[in-house]
Tab-separated table of C-alpha atoms and ligand atoms in Angstrom:
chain	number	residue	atom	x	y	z
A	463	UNK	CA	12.100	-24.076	-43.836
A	464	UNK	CA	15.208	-21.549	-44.415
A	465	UNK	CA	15.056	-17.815	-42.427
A	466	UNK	CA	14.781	-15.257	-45.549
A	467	UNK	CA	17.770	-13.371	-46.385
A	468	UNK	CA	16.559	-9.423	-46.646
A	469	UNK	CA	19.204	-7.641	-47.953
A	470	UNK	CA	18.940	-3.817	-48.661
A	471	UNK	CA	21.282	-2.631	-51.908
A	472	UNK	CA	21.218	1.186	-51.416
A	473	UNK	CA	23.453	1.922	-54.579
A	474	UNK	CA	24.712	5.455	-54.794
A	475	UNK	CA	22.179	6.765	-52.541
A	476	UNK	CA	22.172	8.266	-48.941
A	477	UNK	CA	25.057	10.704	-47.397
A	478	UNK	CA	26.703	9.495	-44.072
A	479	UNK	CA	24.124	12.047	-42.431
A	480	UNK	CA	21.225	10.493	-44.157
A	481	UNK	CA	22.334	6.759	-43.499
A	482	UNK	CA	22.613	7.222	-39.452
A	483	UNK	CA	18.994	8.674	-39.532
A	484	UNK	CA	17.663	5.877	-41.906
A	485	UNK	CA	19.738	3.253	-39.727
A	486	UNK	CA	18.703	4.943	-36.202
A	487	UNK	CA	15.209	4.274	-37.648
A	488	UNK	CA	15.289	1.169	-38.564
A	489	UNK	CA	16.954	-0.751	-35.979
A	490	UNK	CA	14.346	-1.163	-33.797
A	491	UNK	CA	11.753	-1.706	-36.426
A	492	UNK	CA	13.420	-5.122	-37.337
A	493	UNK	CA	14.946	-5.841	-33.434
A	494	UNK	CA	12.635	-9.079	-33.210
A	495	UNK	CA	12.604	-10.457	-36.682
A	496	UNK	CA	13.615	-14.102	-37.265
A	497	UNK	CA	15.327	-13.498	-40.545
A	498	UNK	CA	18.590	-12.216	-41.557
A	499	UNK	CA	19.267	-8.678	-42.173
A	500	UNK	CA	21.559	-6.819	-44.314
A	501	UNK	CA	22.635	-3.121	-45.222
A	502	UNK	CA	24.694	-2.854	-48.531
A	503	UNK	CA	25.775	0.584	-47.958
A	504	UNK	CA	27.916	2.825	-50.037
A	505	UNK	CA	31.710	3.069	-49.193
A	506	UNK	CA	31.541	5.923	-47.571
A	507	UNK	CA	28.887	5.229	-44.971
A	508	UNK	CA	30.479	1.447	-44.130
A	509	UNK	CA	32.140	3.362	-41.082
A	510	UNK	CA	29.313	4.883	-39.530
A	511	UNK	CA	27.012	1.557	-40.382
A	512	UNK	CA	29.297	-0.583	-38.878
A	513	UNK	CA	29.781	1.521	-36.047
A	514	UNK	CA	25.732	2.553	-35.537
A	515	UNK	CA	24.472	-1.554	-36.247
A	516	UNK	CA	26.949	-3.376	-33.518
A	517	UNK	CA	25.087	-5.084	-31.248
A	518	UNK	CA	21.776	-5.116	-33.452
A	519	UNK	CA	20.560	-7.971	-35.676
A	520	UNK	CA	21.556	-5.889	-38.616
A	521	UNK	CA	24.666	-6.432	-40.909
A	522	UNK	CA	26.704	-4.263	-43.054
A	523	UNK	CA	27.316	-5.102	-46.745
A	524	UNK	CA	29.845	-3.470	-48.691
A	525	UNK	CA	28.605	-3.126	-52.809
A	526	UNK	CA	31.663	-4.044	-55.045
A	527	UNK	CA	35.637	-5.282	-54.358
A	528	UNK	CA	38.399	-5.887	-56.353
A	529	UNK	CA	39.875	-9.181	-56.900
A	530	UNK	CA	43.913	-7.896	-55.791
A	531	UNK	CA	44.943	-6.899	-52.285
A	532	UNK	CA	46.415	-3.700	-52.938
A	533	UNK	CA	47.828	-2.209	-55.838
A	534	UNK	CA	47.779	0.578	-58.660
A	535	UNK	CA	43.917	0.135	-59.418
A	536	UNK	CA	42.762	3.485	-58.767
A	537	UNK	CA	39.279	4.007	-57.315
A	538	UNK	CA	38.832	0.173	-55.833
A	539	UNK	CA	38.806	-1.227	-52.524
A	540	UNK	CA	40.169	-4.221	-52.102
A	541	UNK	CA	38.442	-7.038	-49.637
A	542	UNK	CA	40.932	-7.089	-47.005
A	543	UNK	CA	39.921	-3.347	-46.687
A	544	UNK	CA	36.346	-4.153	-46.241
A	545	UNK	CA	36.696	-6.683	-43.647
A	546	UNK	CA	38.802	-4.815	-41.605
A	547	UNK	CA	36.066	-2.417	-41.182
A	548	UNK	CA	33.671	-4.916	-39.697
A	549	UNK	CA	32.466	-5.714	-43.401
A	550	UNK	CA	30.725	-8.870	-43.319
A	551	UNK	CA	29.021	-9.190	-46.913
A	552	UNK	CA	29.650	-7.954	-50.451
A	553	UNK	CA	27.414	-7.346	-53.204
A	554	UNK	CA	29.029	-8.803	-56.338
A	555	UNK	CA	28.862	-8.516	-60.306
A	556	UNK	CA	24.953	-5.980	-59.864
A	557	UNK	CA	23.726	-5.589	-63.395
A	558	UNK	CA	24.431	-1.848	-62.954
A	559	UNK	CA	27.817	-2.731	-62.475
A	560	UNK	CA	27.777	-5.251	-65.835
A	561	UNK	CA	26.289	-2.865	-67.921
A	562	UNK	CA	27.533	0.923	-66.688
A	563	UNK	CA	31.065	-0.896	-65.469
A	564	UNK	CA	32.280	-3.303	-67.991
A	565	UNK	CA	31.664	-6.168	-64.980
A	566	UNK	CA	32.036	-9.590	-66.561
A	567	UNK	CA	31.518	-13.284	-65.712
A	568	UNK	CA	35.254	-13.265	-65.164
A	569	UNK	CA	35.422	-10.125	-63.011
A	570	UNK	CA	32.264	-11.564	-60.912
A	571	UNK	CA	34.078	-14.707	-60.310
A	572	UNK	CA	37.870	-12.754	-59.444
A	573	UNK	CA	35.988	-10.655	-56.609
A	574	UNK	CA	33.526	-13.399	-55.627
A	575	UNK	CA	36.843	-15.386	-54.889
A	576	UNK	CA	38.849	-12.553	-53.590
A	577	UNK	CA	35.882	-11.491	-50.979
A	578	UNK	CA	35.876	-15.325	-49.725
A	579	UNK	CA	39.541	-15.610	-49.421
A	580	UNK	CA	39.221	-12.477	-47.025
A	581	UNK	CA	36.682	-14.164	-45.057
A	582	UNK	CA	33.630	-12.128	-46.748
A	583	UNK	CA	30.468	-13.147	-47.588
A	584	UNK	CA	29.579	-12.278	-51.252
A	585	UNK	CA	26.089	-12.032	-52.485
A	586	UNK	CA	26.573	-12.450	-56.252
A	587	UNK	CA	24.146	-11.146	-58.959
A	588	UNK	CA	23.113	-12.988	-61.543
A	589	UNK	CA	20.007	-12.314	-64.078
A	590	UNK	CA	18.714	-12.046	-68.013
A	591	UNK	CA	18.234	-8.420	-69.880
A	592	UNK	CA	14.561	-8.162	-71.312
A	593	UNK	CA	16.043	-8.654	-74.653
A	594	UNK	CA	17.039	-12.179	-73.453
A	595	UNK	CA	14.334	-13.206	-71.808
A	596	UNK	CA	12.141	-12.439	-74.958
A	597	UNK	CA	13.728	-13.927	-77.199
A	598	UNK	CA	13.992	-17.326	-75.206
A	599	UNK	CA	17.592	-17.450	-73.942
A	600	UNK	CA	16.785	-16.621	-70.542
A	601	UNK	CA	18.338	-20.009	-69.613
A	602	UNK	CA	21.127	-19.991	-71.719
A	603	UNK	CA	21.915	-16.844	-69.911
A	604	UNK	CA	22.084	-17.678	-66.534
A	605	UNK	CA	23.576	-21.068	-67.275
A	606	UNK	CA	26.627	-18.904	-68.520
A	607	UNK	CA	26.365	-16.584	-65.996
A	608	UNK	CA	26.592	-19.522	-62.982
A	609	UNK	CA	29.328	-21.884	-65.557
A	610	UNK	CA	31.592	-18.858	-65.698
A	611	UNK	CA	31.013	-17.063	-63.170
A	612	UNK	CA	31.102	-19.317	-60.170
A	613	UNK	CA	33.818	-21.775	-62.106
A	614	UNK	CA	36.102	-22.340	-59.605
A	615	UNK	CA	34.369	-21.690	-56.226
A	616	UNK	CA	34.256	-24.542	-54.229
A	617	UNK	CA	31.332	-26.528	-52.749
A	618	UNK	CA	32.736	-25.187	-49.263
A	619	UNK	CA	33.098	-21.576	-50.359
A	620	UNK	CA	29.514	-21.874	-51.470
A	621	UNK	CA	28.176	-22.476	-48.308
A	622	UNK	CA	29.460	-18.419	-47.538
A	623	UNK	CA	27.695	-17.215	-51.027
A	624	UNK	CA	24.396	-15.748	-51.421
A	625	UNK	CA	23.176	-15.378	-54.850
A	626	UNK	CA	20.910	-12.682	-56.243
A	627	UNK	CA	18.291	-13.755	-59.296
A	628	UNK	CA	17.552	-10.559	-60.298
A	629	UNK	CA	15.441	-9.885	-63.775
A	630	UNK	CA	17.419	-6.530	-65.441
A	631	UNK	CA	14.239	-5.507	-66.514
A	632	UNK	CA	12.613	-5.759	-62.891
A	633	UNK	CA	15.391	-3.637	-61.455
A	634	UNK	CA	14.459	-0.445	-61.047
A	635	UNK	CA	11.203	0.025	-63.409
A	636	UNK	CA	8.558	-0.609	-61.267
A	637	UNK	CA	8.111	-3.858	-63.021
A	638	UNK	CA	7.774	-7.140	-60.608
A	639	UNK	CA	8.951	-10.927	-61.833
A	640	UNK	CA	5.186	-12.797	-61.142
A	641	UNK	CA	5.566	-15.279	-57.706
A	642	UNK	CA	6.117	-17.610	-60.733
A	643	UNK	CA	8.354	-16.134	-62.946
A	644	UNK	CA	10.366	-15.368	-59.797
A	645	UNK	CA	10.122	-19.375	-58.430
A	646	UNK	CA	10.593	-20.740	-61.828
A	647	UNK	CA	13.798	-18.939	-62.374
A	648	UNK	CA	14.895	-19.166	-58.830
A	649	UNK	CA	14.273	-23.331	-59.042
A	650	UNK	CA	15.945	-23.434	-63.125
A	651	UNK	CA	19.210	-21.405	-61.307
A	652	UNK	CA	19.312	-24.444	-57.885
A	653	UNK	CA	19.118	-26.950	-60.554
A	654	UNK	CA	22.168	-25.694	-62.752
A	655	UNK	CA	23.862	-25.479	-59.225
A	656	UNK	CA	23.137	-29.031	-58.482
A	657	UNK	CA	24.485	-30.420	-61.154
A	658	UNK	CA	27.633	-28.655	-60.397
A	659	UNK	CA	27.864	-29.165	-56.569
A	660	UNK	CA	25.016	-31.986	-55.919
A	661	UNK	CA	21.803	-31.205	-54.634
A	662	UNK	CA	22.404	-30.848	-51.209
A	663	UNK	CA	24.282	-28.104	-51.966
A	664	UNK	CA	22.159	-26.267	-54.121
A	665	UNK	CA	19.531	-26.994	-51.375
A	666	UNK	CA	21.334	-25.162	-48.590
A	667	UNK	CA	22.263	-22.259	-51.198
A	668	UNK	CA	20.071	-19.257	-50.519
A	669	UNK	CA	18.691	-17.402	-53.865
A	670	UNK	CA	17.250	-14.405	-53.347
A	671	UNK	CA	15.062	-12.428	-55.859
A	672	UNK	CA	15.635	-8.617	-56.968
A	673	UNK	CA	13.960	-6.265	-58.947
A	674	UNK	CA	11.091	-3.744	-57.769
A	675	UNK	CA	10.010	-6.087	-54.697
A	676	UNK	CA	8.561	-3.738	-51.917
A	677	UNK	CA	6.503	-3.858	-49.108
A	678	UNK	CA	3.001	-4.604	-51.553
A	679	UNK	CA	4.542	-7.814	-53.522
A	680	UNK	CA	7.426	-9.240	-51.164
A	681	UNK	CA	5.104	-11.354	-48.993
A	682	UNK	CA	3.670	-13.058	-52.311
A	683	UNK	CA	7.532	-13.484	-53.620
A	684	UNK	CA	8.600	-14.819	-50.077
A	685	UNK	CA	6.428	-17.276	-49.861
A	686	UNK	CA	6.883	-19.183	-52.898
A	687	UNK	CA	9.175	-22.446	-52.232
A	688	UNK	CA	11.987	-21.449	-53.745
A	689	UNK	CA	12.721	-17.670	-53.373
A	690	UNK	CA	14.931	-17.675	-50.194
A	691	UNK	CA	14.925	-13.722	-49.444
A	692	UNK	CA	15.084	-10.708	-51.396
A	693	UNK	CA	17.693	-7.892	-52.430
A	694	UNK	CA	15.658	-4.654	-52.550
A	695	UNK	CA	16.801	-1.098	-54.050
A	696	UNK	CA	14.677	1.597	-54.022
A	697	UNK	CA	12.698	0.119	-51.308
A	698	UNK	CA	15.070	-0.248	-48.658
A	699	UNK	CA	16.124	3.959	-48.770
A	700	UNK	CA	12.400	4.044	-47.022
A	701	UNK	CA	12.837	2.702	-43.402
A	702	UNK	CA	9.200	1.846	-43.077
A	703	UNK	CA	9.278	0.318	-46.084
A	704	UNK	CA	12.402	-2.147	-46.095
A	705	UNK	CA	11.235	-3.036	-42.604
A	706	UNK	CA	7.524	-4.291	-43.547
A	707	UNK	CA	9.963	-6.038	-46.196
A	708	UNK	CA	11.963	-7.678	-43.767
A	709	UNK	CA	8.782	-8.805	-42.080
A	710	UNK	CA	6.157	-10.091	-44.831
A	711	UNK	CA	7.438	-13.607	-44.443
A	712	UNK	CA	8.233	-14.856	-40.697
B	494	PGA	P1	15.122	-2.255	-57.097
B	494	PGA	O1	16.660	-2.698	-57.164
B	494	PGA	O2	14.550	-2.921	-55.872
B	494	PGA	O3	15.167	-0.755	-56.957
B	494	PGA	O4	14.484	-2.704	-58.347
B	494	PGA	C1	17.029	-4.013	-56.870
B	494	PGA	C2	18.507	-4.145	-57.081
B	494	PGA	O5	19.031	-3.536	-58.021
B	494	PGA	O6	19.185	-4.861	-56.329
């Protein structure tokens, strides 16, 4: 059995003042847990989570790079940037970011392979709009969305990637994927990846689910065989909350 992957994705949320209280609290609320946990905090409060988070289990995640190490791109940060902070993870190609940011398969997979090359750890989103799902081309969409978007990483840069299975229409509305819907995805999304890098591979790949879990539904999701962790919005602004989280499945 795989640890869980926890992962909090705090989008534009929380002022440096606001993250070192929510950080101060929950440090020792997750202290003894078994799985792995991460912050993806906004630029501006990587500093004082890196700093606040040494010597605890917790790790800081970044929410977006750019796939060049410098240059006129005004308003990105490249990865280089990010690790040199104490950056250890990146979340990549968020469906807030595809639909509000003109993100593409082809962006996802220039920053996914940017972050590896500078040694980061990218936890790439991937998931079908309600539209899609309803009208049956749920797998049509994430076989794209792994094809293109992962074309040319490497079975040995996998091994650094998480991915994220998150349902657009479970993100944010209070709506839950079912334990099934969640598994069923997670397991259609292994096999696509091994028939591109073998099973083993796929095996060892950790798939988290997104979209609404919290502290009521993440020990059903956690449980199920396939869903290796969670990456959890709103929830994880409540320390309490992304802490019971972090614990439902140990
Ligand atoms: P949510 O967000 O938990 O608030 O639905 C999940 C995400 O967008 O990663």
């Amino acid at each position: 059995m795989k640890n869980k992957i926890i992962a909090g994705n705090w989008k534009m949320n929380k002022t440096r003042a606001e993250a070192e209280a929510l950080i101060t609290e929950l440090i020792p609320l997750v202290a003894d847990t078994p799985n792995t946990v991460i912050i993806c905090v906004p630029f501006t409060d990587l500093c004082k989570a890196v700093k606040l988070t040494r010597g605890t289990n917790i790790h800081v995640g970044a929410q977006n790079c750019h796939w060049k190490e410098s240059g006129a791109f005004t308003g990105e940060i490249a990865p280089s940037m990010l690790k040199e902070l104490g950056v250890e993870y990146v979340v990549i190609g968020h469906s807030e970011r595809r639909t509000y940011f003109g993100e593409t398969d082809a962006t996802v997979l220039a920053r996914t392979k940017a972050a590896l090359n500078a040694d980061l750890k990218p936890i790439v989103c991937i998931g079908e709009t309600l539209a899609e799902r309803q009208s049956g081309k749920m797998e049509e969409v994430l076989t794209r969305q792994i094809i293109e978007g992962f074309e040319d990483v490497t079975a040995e840069e996998l091994q650094r990637v998480i991915v994220a299975y998150e349902p657009v229409w479970a993100i944010g509305t209070g709506v839950t994927a079912t334990d099934e819907q969640a598994n069923d995805a997670i397991k259609f999304v292994r096999g696509i990846f091994a028939r591109n890098y073998g099973q083993d591979v796929a095996d060892a790949l950790y798939i988290q689910y997104g979209g609404s879990m919290n502290d009521g539904n993440a020990k059903g999701l956690l449980a199920m065989s396939d869903v290796d962790g969670g990456l959890i919005g709103g929830a994880s602004l409540v320390a309490t909350k992304f802490a019971a989280i972090v614990h439902a499945h140990e």
